[in-house]
Amino acid sequence: MTISNELFNAILSLDAYNRGYDASIELPDSINTQIGTATITMTRGQSDAQDIGFYALAYNYNGETIVSIRGTDDGDEDSQKISRQIRNLIILFIYVF
C-alpha cells in the first residue's frame, strides 16, 4: 500500500510524541532508527531541552530532511523559556542543515 508524502509527514510529526523523554509509548530514538522508509538522523532532547519541555527529531525521508518537534503547551509565556526553545531549535538546524 502506498501512502502520500503528506500523510507520511503527518505520521513523522506525531512520531516525536512517541520517542525520547516522557514519550507516550516507548520507541527507540537512536540515530539510524527507521520508521517506514524514514531514518532518524538527529535528536534533540538533552537535559537542557528537557528542562523547557523541548524535543525534536530530524529524519531523512526521500532525500529530504524532515524535522518533527514537540514543545511545551503549558501556557507558560516566559520569554526566557521561549528563547531557550528557539535556541534548541537552532542547534538542531545547525547540525541537520
PDB file of N, CA and C in Angstrom:
ATOM      1  N   MET A   1       0.836  -1.167   0.000  1.00  0.00           N
ATOM      2  CA  MET A   1       0.000   0.000   0.000  1.00  0.00           C
ATOM      3  C   MET A   1       0.889   1.241   0.000  1.00  0.00           C
ATOM      4  N   THR A   2       0.594   2.154  -0.864  1.00  0.00           N
ATOM      5  CA  THR A   2       1.327   3.402  -0.956  1.00  0.00           C
ATOM      6  C   THR A   2       0.540   4.497  -0.246  1.00  0.00           C
ATOM      7  N   ILE A   3       1.263   5.322   0.542  1.00  0.00           N
ATOM      8  CA  ILE A   3       0.608   6.464   1.174  1.00  0.00           C
ATOM      9  C   ILE A   3       1.243   7.742   0.633  1.00  0.00           C
ATOM     10  N   SER A   4       0.532   8.825   0.724  1.00  0.00           N
ATOM     11  CA  SER A   4       1.033  10.096   0.197  1.00  0.00           C
ATOM     12  C   SER A   4       2.148  10.646   1.092  1.00  0.00           C
ATOM     13  N   ASN A   5       2.976  11.511   0.505  1.00  0.00           N
ATOM     14  CA  ASN A   5       4.015  12.178   1.287  1.00  0.00           C
ATOM     15  C   ASN A   5       3.415  13.000   2.412  1.00  0.00           C
ATOM     16  N   GLU A   6       2.288  13.637   2.150  1.00  0.00           N
ATOM     17  CA  GLU A   6       1.644  14.456   3.178  1.00  0.00           C
ATOM     18  C   GLU A   6       1.238  13.620   4.379  1.00  0.00           C
ATOM     19  N   LEU A   7       0.677  12.439   4.119  1.00  0.00           N
ATOM     20  CA  LEU A   7       0.278  11.558   5.217  1.00  0.00           C
ATOM     21  C   LEU A   7       1.500  11.061   5.977  1.00  0.00           C
ATOM     22  N   PHE A   8       2.550  10.685   5.268  1.00  0.00           N
ATOM     23  CA  PHE A   8       3.738  10.190   5.958  1.00  0.00           C
ATOM     24  C   PHE A   8       4.404  11.307   6.764  1.00  0.00           C
ATOM     25  N   ASN A   9       4.410  12.526   6.257  1.00  0.00           N
ATOM     26  CA  ASN A   9       4.941  13.652   7.029  1.00  0.00           C
ATOM     27  C   ASN A   9       4.124  13.877   8.299  1.00  0.00           C
ATOM     28  N   ALA A  10       2.814  13.694   8.211  1.00  0.00           N
ATOM     29  CA  ALA A  10       1.963  13.812   9.399  1.00  0.00           C
ATOM     30  C   ALA A  10       2.311  12.724  10.416  1.00  0.00           C
ATOM     31  N   ILE A  11       2.570  11.526   9.940  1.00  0.00           N
ATOM     32  CA  ILE A  11       2.977  10.427  10.834  1.00  0.00           C
ATOM     33  C   ILE A  11       4.286  10.784  11.523  1.00  0.00           C
ATOM     34  N   LEU A  12       5.232  11.349  10.774  1.00  0.00           N
ATOM     35  CA  LEU A  12       6.507  11.744  11.380  1.00  0.00           C
ATOM     36  C   LEU A  12       6.309  12.852  12.407  1.00  0.00           C
ATOM     37  N   SER A  13       5.382  13.767  12.163  1.00  0.00           N
ATOM     38  CA  SER A  13       5.147  14.826  13.138  1.00  0.00           C
ATOM     39  C   SER A  13       4.598  14.253  14.442  1.00  0.00           C
ATOM     40  N   LEU A  14       3.774  13.239  14.348  1.00  0.00           N
ATOM     41  CA  LEU A  14       3.243  12.567  15.542  1.00  0.00           C
ATOM     42  C   LEU A  14       4.298  11.706  16.227  1.00  0.00           C
ATOM     43  N   ASP A  15       5.267  11.250  15.456  1.00  0.00           N
ATOM     44  CA  ASP A  15       6.287  10.344  15.983  1.00  0.00           C
ATOM     45  C   ASP A  15       7.088  10.970  17.124  1.00  0.00           C
ATOM     46  N   ALA A  16       7.268  12.285  17.116  1.00  0.00           N
ATOM     47  CA  ALA A  16       8.039  12.953  18.172  1.00  0.00           C
ATOM     48  C   ALA A  16       7.420  12.751  19.551  1.00  0.00           C
ATOM     49  N   TYR A  17       6.126  12.493  19.593  1.00  0.00           N
ATOM     50  CA  TYR A  17       5.456  12.278  20.870  1.00  0.00           C
ATOM     51  C   TYR A  17       5.664  10.865  21.403  1.00  0.00           C
ATOM     52  N   ASN A  18       6.235   9.994  20.597  1.00  0.00           N
ATOM     53  CA  ASN A  18       6.422   8.598  20.991  1.00  0.00           C
ATOM     54  C   ASN A  18       7.889   8.206  21.111  1.00  0.00           C
ATOM     55  N   ARG A  19       8.744   9.181  21.174  1.00  0.00           N
ATOM     56  CA  ARG A  19      10.185   8.919  21.330  1.00  0.00           C
ATOM     57  C   ARG A  19      10.768   9.888  22.343  1.00  0.00           C
ATOM     58  N   GLY A  20      11.935   9.546  22.864  1.00  0.00           N
ATOM     59  CA  GLY A  20      12.623  10.422  23.796  1.00  0.00           C
ATOM     60  C   GLY A  20      11.983  10.421  25.177  1.00  0.00           C
ATOM     61  N   TYR A  21      12.313  11.433  25.960  1.00  0.00           N
ATOM     62  CA  TYR A  21      11.805  11.509  27.333  1.00  0.00           C
ATOM     63  C   TYR A  21      10.301  11.789  27.335  1.00  0.00           C
ATOM     64  N   ASP A  22       9.621  11.314  28.346  1.00  0.00           N
ATOM     65  CA  ASP A  22       8.175  11.493  28.523  1.00  0.00           C
ATOM     66  C   ASP A  22       7.355  11.091  27.296  1.00  0.00           C
ATOM     67  N   ALA A  23       7.817  10.081  26.586  1.00  0.00           N
ATOM     68  CA  ALA A  23       7.099   9.625  25.389  1.00  0.00           C
ATOM     69  C   ALA A  23       5.791   8.950  25.776  1.00  0.00           C
ATOM     70  N   SER A  24       4.836   9.024  24.861  1.00  0.00           N
ATOM     71  CA  SER A  24       3.550   8.362  25.096  1.00  0.00           C
ATOM     72  C   SER A  24       3.710   6.853  25.166  1.00  0.00           C
ATOM     73  N   ILE A  25       4.534   6.310  24.278  1.00  0.00           N
ATOM     74  CA  ILE A  25       4.908   4.893  24.299  1.00  0.00           C
ATOM     75  C   ILE A  25       6.412   4.823  24.086  1.00  0.00           C
ATOM     76  N   GLU A  26       7.011   3.747  24.475  1.00  0.00           N
ATOM     77  CA  GLU A  26       8.460   3.628  24.376  1.00  0.00           C
ATOM     78  C   GLU A  26       8.889   3.124  23.004  1.00  0.00           C
ATOM     79  N   LEU A  27       9.545   3.983  22.251  1.00  0.00           N
ATOM     80  CA  LEU A  27      10.151   3.615  20.981  1.00  0.00           C
ATOM     81  C   LEU A  27      11.585   4.118  20.986  1.00  0.00           C
ATOM     82  N   PRO A  28      12.498   3.425  20.323  1.00  0.00           N
ATOM     83  CA  PRO A  28      13.886   3.896  20.319  1.00  0.00           C
ATOM     84  C   PRO A  28      14.007   5.224  19.580  1.00  0.00           C
ATOM     85  N   ASP A  29      14.910   6.081  20.057  1.00  0.00           N
ATOM     86  CA  ASP A  29      15.138   7.346  19.365  1.00  0.00           C
ATOM     87  C   ASP A  29      16.584   7.473  18.917  1.00  0.00           C
ATOM     88  N   SER A  30      17.220   6.343  18.683  1.00  0.00           N
ATOM     89  CA  SER A  30      18.612   6.326  18.288  1.00  0.00           C
ATOM     90  C   SER A  30      18.783   6.776  16.845  1.00  0.00           C
ATOM     91  N   ILE A  31      19.925   7.396  16.583  1.00  0.00           N
ATOM     92  CA  ILE A  31      20.280   7.751  15.216  1.00  0.00           C
ATOM     93  C   ILE A  31      20.256   6.475  14.378  1.00  0.00           C
ATOM     94  N   ASN A  32      19.782   6.556  13.157  1.00  0.00           N
ATOM     95  CA  ASN A  32      19.641   5.452  12.193  1.00  0.00           C
ATOM     96  C   ASN A  32      18.448   4.539  12.460  1.00  0.00           C
ATOM     97  N   THR A  33      17.651   4.830  13.494  1.00  0.00           N
ATOM     98  CA  THR A  33      16.403   4.086  13.679  1.00  0.00           C
ATOM     99  C   THR A  33      15.470   4.459  12.538  1.00  0.00           C
ATOM    100  N   GLN A  34      14.742   3.468  12.018  1.00  0.00           N
ATOM    101  CA  GLN A  34      13.839   3.726  10.900  1.00  0.00           C
ATOM    102  C   GLN A  34      12.384   3.660  11.319  1.00  0.00           C
ATOM    103  N   ILE A  35      11.587   4.493  10.678  1.00  0.00           N
ATOM    104  CA  ILE A  35      10.138   4.402  10.741  1.00  0.00           C
ATOM    105  C   ILE A  35       9.698   4.404   9.280  1.00  0.00           C
ATOM    106  N   GLY A  36       9.211   3.296   8.828  1.00  0.00           N
ATOM    107  CA  GLY A  36       8.926   3.150   7.400  1.00  0.00           C
ATOM    108  C   GLY A  36      10.215   3.315   6.623  1.00  0.00           C
ATOM    109  N   THR A  37      10.203   4.209   5.660  1.00  0.00           N
ATOM    110  CA  THR A  37      11.410   4.455   4.863  1.00  0.00           C
ATOM    111  C   THR A  37      12.160   5.700   5.324  1.00  0.00           C
ATOM    112  N   ALA A  38      11.749   6.301   6.437  1.00  0.00           N
ATOM    113  CA  ALA A  38      12.450   7.456   7.001  1.00  0.00           C
ATOM    114  C   ALA A  38      13.456   6.970   8.039  1.00  0.00           C
ATOM    115  N   THR A  39      14.568   7.674   8.143  1.00  0.00           N
ATOM    116  CA  THR A  39      15.625   7.328   9.088  1.00  0.00           C
ATOM    117  C   THR A  39      15.898   8.515  10.001  1.00  0.00           C
ATOM    118  N   ILE A  40      15.953   8.271  11.308  1.00  0.00           N
ATOM    119  CA  ILE A  40      16.294   9.328  12.257  1.00  0.00           C
ATOM    120  C   ILE A  40      17.759   9.692  12.077  1.00  0.00           C
ATOM    121  N   THR A  41      18.015  10.991  11.871  1.00  0.00           N
ATOM    122  CA  THR A  41      19.391  11.445  11.670  1.00  0.00           C
ATOM    123  C   THR A  41      19.898  12.302  12.824  1.00  0.00           C
ATOM    124  N   MET A  42      18.984  12.821  13.657  1.00  0.00           N
ATOM    125  CA  MET A  42      19.386  13.681  14.773  1.00  0.00           C
ATOM    126  C   MET A  42      18.253  13.742  15.781  1.00  0.00           C
ATOM    127  N   THR A  43      18.616  13.838  17.053  1.00  0.00           N
ATOM    128  CA  THR A  43      17.621  14.060  18.103  1.00  0.00           C
ATOM    129  C   THR A  43      18.090  15.229  18.964  1.00  0.00           C
ATOM    130  N   ARG A  44      17.145  15.902  19.554  1.00  0.00           N
ATOM    131  CA  ARG A  44      17.463  16.985  20.489  1.00  0.00           C
ATOM    132  C   ARG A  44      16.511  16.857  21.669  1.00  0.00           C
ATOM    133  N   GLY A  45      17.016  16.215  22.734  1.00  0.00           N
ATOM    134  CA  GLY A  45      16.214  16.019  23.932  1.00  0.00           C
ATOM    135  C   GLY A  45      17.094  15.899  25.153  1.00  0.00           C
ATOM    136  N   GLN A  46      18.264  16.534  25.102  1.00  0.00           N
ATOM    137  CA  GLN A  46      19.188  16.503  26.222  1.00  0.00           C
ATOM    138  C   GLN A  46      18.580  17.238  27.418  1.00  0.00           C
ATOM    139  N   SER A  47      19.271  17.195  28.542  1.00  0.00           N
ATOM    140  CA  SER A  47      18.694  17.719  29.782  1.00  0.00           C
ATOM    141  C   SER A  47      18.303  19.194  29.674  1.00  0.00           C
ATOM    142  N   ASP A  48      19.088  20.017  28.966  1.00  0.00           N
ATOM    143  CA  ASP A  48      18.708  21.425  28.843  1.00  0.00           C
ATOM    144  C   ASP A  48      17.417  21.578  28.045  1.00  0.00           C
ATOM    145  N   ALA A  49      17.205  20.707  27.075  1.00  0.00           N
ATOM    146  CA  ALA A  49      15.963  20.727  26.294  1.00  0.00           C
ATOM    147  C   ALA A  49      14.798  20.211  27.149  1.00  0.00           C
ATOM    148  N   GLN A  50      15.057  19.181  27.930  1.00  0.00           N
ATOM    149  CA  GLN A  50      14.010  18.619  28.780  1.00  0.00           C
ATOM    150  C   GLN A  50      13.520  19.639  29.802  1.00  0.00           C
ATOM    151  N   ASP A  51      14.427  20.461  30.313  1.00  0.00           N
ATOM    152  CA  ASP A  51      14.055  21.463  31.320  1.00  0.00           C
ATOM    153  C   ASP A  51      12.994  22.432  30.820  1.00  0.00           C
ATOM    154  N   ILE A  52      12.901  22.599  29.514  1.00  0.00           N
ATOM    155  CA  ILE A  52      11.939  23.545  28.947  1.00  0.00           C
ATOM    156  C   ILE A  52      10.882  22.847  28.099  1.00  0.00           C
ATOM    157  N   GLY A  53      10.809  21.518  28.200  1.00  0.00           N
ATOM    158  CA  GLY A  53       9.774  20.769  27.500  1.00  0.00           C
ATOM    159  C   GLY A  53       9.964  20.681  26.002  1.00  0.00           C
ATOM    160  N   PHE A  54      11.214  20.664  25.547  1.00  0.00           N
ATOM    161  CA  PHE A  54      11.504  20.648  24.110  1.00  0.00           C
ATOM    162  C   PHE A  54      12.061  19.289  23.705  1.00  0.00           C
ATOM    163  N   TYR A  55      11.611  18.789  22.570  1.00  0.00           N
ATOM    164  CA  TYR A  55      12.166  17.556  21.997  1.00  0.00           C
ATOM    165  C   TYR A  55      11.991  17.628  20.489  1.00  0.00           C
ATOM    166  N   ALA A  56      12.996  17.210  19.753  1.00  0.00           N
ATOM    167  CA  ALA A  56      12.915  17.244  18.294  1.00  0.00           C
ATOM    168  C   ALA A  56      13.672  16.069  17.691  1.00  0.00           C
ATOM    169  N   LEU A  57      13.195  15.665  16.541  1.00  0.00           N
ATOM    170  CA  LEU A  57      13.840  14.617  15.742  1.00  0.00           C
ATOM    171  C   LEU A  57      14.007  15.142  14.327  1.00  0.00           C
ATOM    172  N   ALA A  58      15.091  14.743  13.687  1.00  0.00           N
ATOM    173  CA  ALA A  58      15.260  15.018  12.259  1.00  0.00           C
ATOM    174  C   ALA A  58      15.322  13.670  11.557  1.00  0.00           C
ATOM    175  N   TYR A  59      14.670  13.597  10.422  1.00  0.00           N
ATOM    176  CA  TYR A  59      14.608  12.370   9.633  1.00  0.00           C
ATOM    177  C   TYR A  59      15.116  12.641   8.227  1.00  0.00           C
ATOM    178  N   ASN A  60      15.652  11.626   7.598  1.00  0.00           N
ATOM    179  CA  ASN A  60      15.902  11.654   6.164  1.00  0.00           C
ATOM    180  C   ASN A  60      14.781  10.832   5.550  1.00  0.00           C
ATOM    181  N   TYR A  61      14.023  11.450   4.650  1.00  0.00           N
ATOM    182  CA  TYR A  61      12.904  10.779   4.001  1.00  0.00           C
ATOM    183  C   TYR A  61      12.873  11.202   2.535  1.00  0.00           C
ATOM    184  N   ASN A  62      13.033  10.246   1.670  1.00  0.00           N
ATOM    185  CA  ASN A  62      13.045  10.508   0.221  1.00  0.00           C
ATOM    186  C   ASN A  62      14.052  11.586  -0.163  1.00  0.00           C
ATOM    187  N   GLY A  63      15.218  11.555   0.476  1.00  0.00           N
ATOM    188  CA  GLY A  63      16.267  12.513   0.160  1.00  0.00           C
ATOM    189  C   GLY A  63      16.074  13.895   0.758  1.00  0.00           C
ATOM    190  N   GLU A  64      15.051  14.082   1.562  1.00  0.00           N
ATOM    191  CA  GLU A  64      14.778  15.366   2.206  1.00  0.00           C
ATOM    192  C   GLU A  64      14.936  15.233   3.712  1.00  0.00           C
ATOM    193  N   THR A  65      15.195  16.352   4.364  1.00  0.00           N
ATOM    194  CA  THR A  65      15.244  16.380   5.820  1.00  0.00           C
ATOM    195  C   THR A  65      13.901  16.858   6.339  1.00  0.00           C
ATOM    196  N   ILE A  66      13.309  16.055   7.217  1.00  0.00           N
ATOM    197  CA  ILE A  66      12.036  16.379   7.860  1.00  0.00           C
ATOM    198  C   ILE A  66      12.326  16.557   9.346  1.00  0.00           C
ATOM    199  N   VAL A  67      11.841  17.645   9.934  1.00  0.00           N
ATOM    200  CA  VAL A  67      12.049  17.911  11.354  1.00  0.00           C
ATOM    201  C   VAL A  67      10.699  17.829  12.056  1.00  0.00           C
ATOM    202  N   SER A  68      10.662  17.064  13.139  1.00  0.00           N
ATOM    203  CA  SER A  68       9.460  16.899  13.944  1.00  0.00           C
ATOM    204  C   SER A  68       9.767  17.403  15.352  1.00  0.00           C
ATOM    205  N   ILE A  69       8.927  18.317  15.846  1.00  0.00           N
ATOM    206  CA  ILE A  69       9.199  18.989  17.118  1.00  0.00           C
ATOM    207  C   ILE A  69       7.996  18.865  18.049  1.00  0.00           C
ATOM    208  N   ARG A  70       8.285  18.626  19.314  1.00  0.00           N
ATOM    209  CA  ARG A  70       7.243  18.785  20.323  1.00  0.00           C
ATOM    210  C   ARG A  70       7.778  19.724  21.380  1.00  0.00           C
ATOM    211  N   GLY A  71       6.918  20.578  21.866  1.00  0.00           N
ATOM    212  CA  GLY A  71       7.325  21.550  22.878  1.00  0.00           C
ATOM    213  C   GLY A  71       6.289  21.619  23.963  1.00  0.00           C
ATOM    214  N   THR A  72       6.463  22.576  24.788  1.00  0.00           N
ATOM    215  CA  THR A  72       5.556  22.735  25.902  1.00  0.00           C
ATOM    216  C   THR A  72       4.263  23.414  25.457  1.00  0.00           C
ATOM    217  N   ASP A  73       3.188  23.027  26.060  1.00  0.00           N
ATOM    218  CA  ASP A  73       1.912  23.700  25.823  1.00  0.00           C
ATOM    219  C   ASP A  73       1.265  24.032  27.165  1.00  0.00           C
ATOM    220  N   ASP A  74       2.118  24.327  28.136  1.00  0.00           N
ATOM    221  CA  ASP A  74       1.621  24.584  29.485  1.00  0.00           C
ATOM    222  C   ASP A  74       1.130  26.018  29.680  1.00  0.00           C
ATOM    223  N   GLY A  75       1.103  26.803  28.601  1.00  0.00           N
ATOM    224  CA  GLY A  75       0.634  28.173  28.704  1.00  0.00           C
ATOM    225  C   GLY A  75       1.663  29.129  29.263  1.00  0.00           C
ATOM    226  N   ASP A  76       2.848  28.629  29.551  1.00  0.00           N
ATOM    227  CA  ASP A  76       3.912  29.462  30.097  1.00  0.00           C
ATOM    228  C   ASP A  76       4.476  30.347  28.987  1.00  0.00           C
ATOM    229  N   GLU A  77       4.304  31.641  29.131  1.00  0.00           N
ATOM    230  CA  GLU A  77       4.784  32.568  28.118  1.00  0.00           C
ATOM    231  C   GLU A  77       6.053  33.278  28.565  1.00  0.00           C
ATOM    232  N   ASP A  78       6.802  32.651  29.451  1.00  0.00           N
ATOM    233  CA  ASP A  78       8.060  33.201  29.930  1.00  0.00           C
ATOM    234  C   ASP A  78       9.009  33.390  28.743  1.00  0.00           C
ATOM    235  N   SER A  79       9.464  34.612  28.520  1.00  0.00           N
ATOM    236  CA  SER A  79      10.295  34.904  27.355  1.00  0.00           C
ATOM    237  C   SER A  79      11.621  34.150  27.398  1.00  0.00           C
ATOM    238  N   GLN A  80      12.169  33.912  28.587  1.00  0.00           N
ATOM    239  CA  GLN A  80      13.423  33.151  28.672  1.00  0.00           C
ATOM    240  C   GLN A  80      13.204  31.709  28.236  1.00  0.00           C
ATOM    241  N   LYS A  81      12.090  31.127  28.626  1.00  0.00           N
ATOM    242  CA  LYS A  81      11.785  29.747  28.245  1.00  0.00           C
ATOM    243  C   LYS A  81      11.589  29.653  26.731  1.00  0.00           C
ATOM    244  N   ILE A  82      10.879  30.608  26.174  1.00  0.00           N
ATOM    245  CA  ILE A  82      10.649  30.617  24.730  1.00  0.00           C
ATOM    246  C   ILE A  82      11.973  30.790  23.994  1.00  0.00           C
ATOM    247  N   SER A  83      12.828  31.682  24.452  1.00  0.00           N
ATOM    248  CA  SER A  83      14.109  31.883  23.772  1.00  0.00           C
ATOM    249  C   SER A  83      14.992  30.642  23.889  1.00  0.00           C
ATOM    250  N   ARG A  84      14.897  29.917  25.000  1.00  0.00           N
ATOM    251  CA  ARG A  84      15.664  28.672  25.136  1.00  0.00           C
ATOM    252  C   ARG A  84      15.131  27.602  24.184  1.00  0.00           C
ATOM    253  N   GLN A  85      13.823  27.572  23.953  1.00  0.00           N
ATOM    254  CA  GLN A  85      13.271  26.626  22.987  1.00  0.00           C
ATOM    255  C   GLN A  85      13.748  26.976  21.580  1.00  0.00           C
ATOM    256  N   ILE A  86      13.759  28.250  21.263  1.00  0.00           N
ATOM    257  CA  ILE A  86      14.256  28.672  19.953  1.00  0.00           C
ATOM    258  C   ILE A  86      15.726  28.303  19.803  1.00  0.00           C
ATOM    259  N   ARG A  87      16.512  28.490  20.857  1.00  0.00           N
ATOM    260  CA  ARG A  87      17.936  28.125  20.812  1.00  0.00           C
ATOM    261  C   ARG A  87      18.107  26.636  20.533  1.00  0.00           C
ATOM    262  N   ASN A  88      17.292  25.792  21.171  1.00  0.00           N
ATOM    263  CA  ASN A  88      17.376  24.354  20.923  1.00  0.00           C
ATOM    264  C   ASN A  88      17.012  24.021  19.486  1.00  0.00           C
ATOM    265  N   LEU A  89      16.051  24.710  18.948  1.00  0.00           N
ATOM    266  CA  LEU A  89      15.671  24.503  17.554  1.00  0.00           C
ATOM    267  C   LEU A  89      16.810  24.919  16.620  1.00  0.00           C
ATOM    268  N   ILE A  90      17.449  26.025  16.914  1.00  0.00           N
ATOM    269  CA  ILE A  90      18.586  26.472  16.102  1.00  0.00           C
ATOM    270  C   ILE A  90      19.722  25.468  16.167  1.00  0.00           C
ATOM    271  N   ILE A  91      19.993  24.933  17.347  1.00  0.00           N
ATOM    272  CA  ILE A  91      21.039  23.911  17.486  1.00  0.00           C
ATOM    273  C   ILE A  91      20.736  22.728  16.577  1.00  0.00           C
ATOM    274  N   LEU A  92      19.499  22.267  16.598  1.00  0.00           N
ATOM    275  CA  LEU A  92      19.110  21.150  15.733  1.00  0.00           C
ATOM    276  C   LEU A  92      19.336  21.512  14.271  1.00  0.00           C
ATOM    277  N   PHE A  93      18.897  22.687  13.859  1.00  0.00           N
ATOM    278  CA  PHE A  93      19.020  23.081  12.452  1.00  0.00           C
ATOM    279  C   PHE A  93      20.485  23.216  12.033  1.00  0.00           C
ATOM    280  N   ILE A  94      21.342  23.713  12.924  1.00  0.00           N
ATOM    281  CA  ILE A  94      22.755  23.841  12.593  1.00  0.00           C
ATOM    282  C   ILE A  94      23.352  22.473  12.275  1.00  0.00           C
ATOM    283  N   TYR A  95      23.030  21.484  13.073  1.00  0.00           N
ATOM    284  CA  TYR A  95      23.572  20.144  12.857  1.00  0.00           C
ATOM    285  C   TYR A  95      22.931  19.415  11.683  1.00  0.00           C
ATOM    286  N   VAL A  96      21.679  19.706  11.398  1.00  0.00           N
ATOM    287  CA  VAL A  96      20.967  18.981  10.346  1.00  0.00           C
ATOM    288  C   VAL A  96      21.200  19.611   8.981  1.00  0.00           C
ATOM    289  N   PHE A  97      21.178  20.906   8.907  1.00  0.00           N
ATOM    290  CA  PHE A  97      21.284  21.580   7.609  1.00  0.00           C
ATOM    291  C   PHE A  97      22.663  22.121   7.470  1.00  0.00           C
TER     292      PHE A  97
END
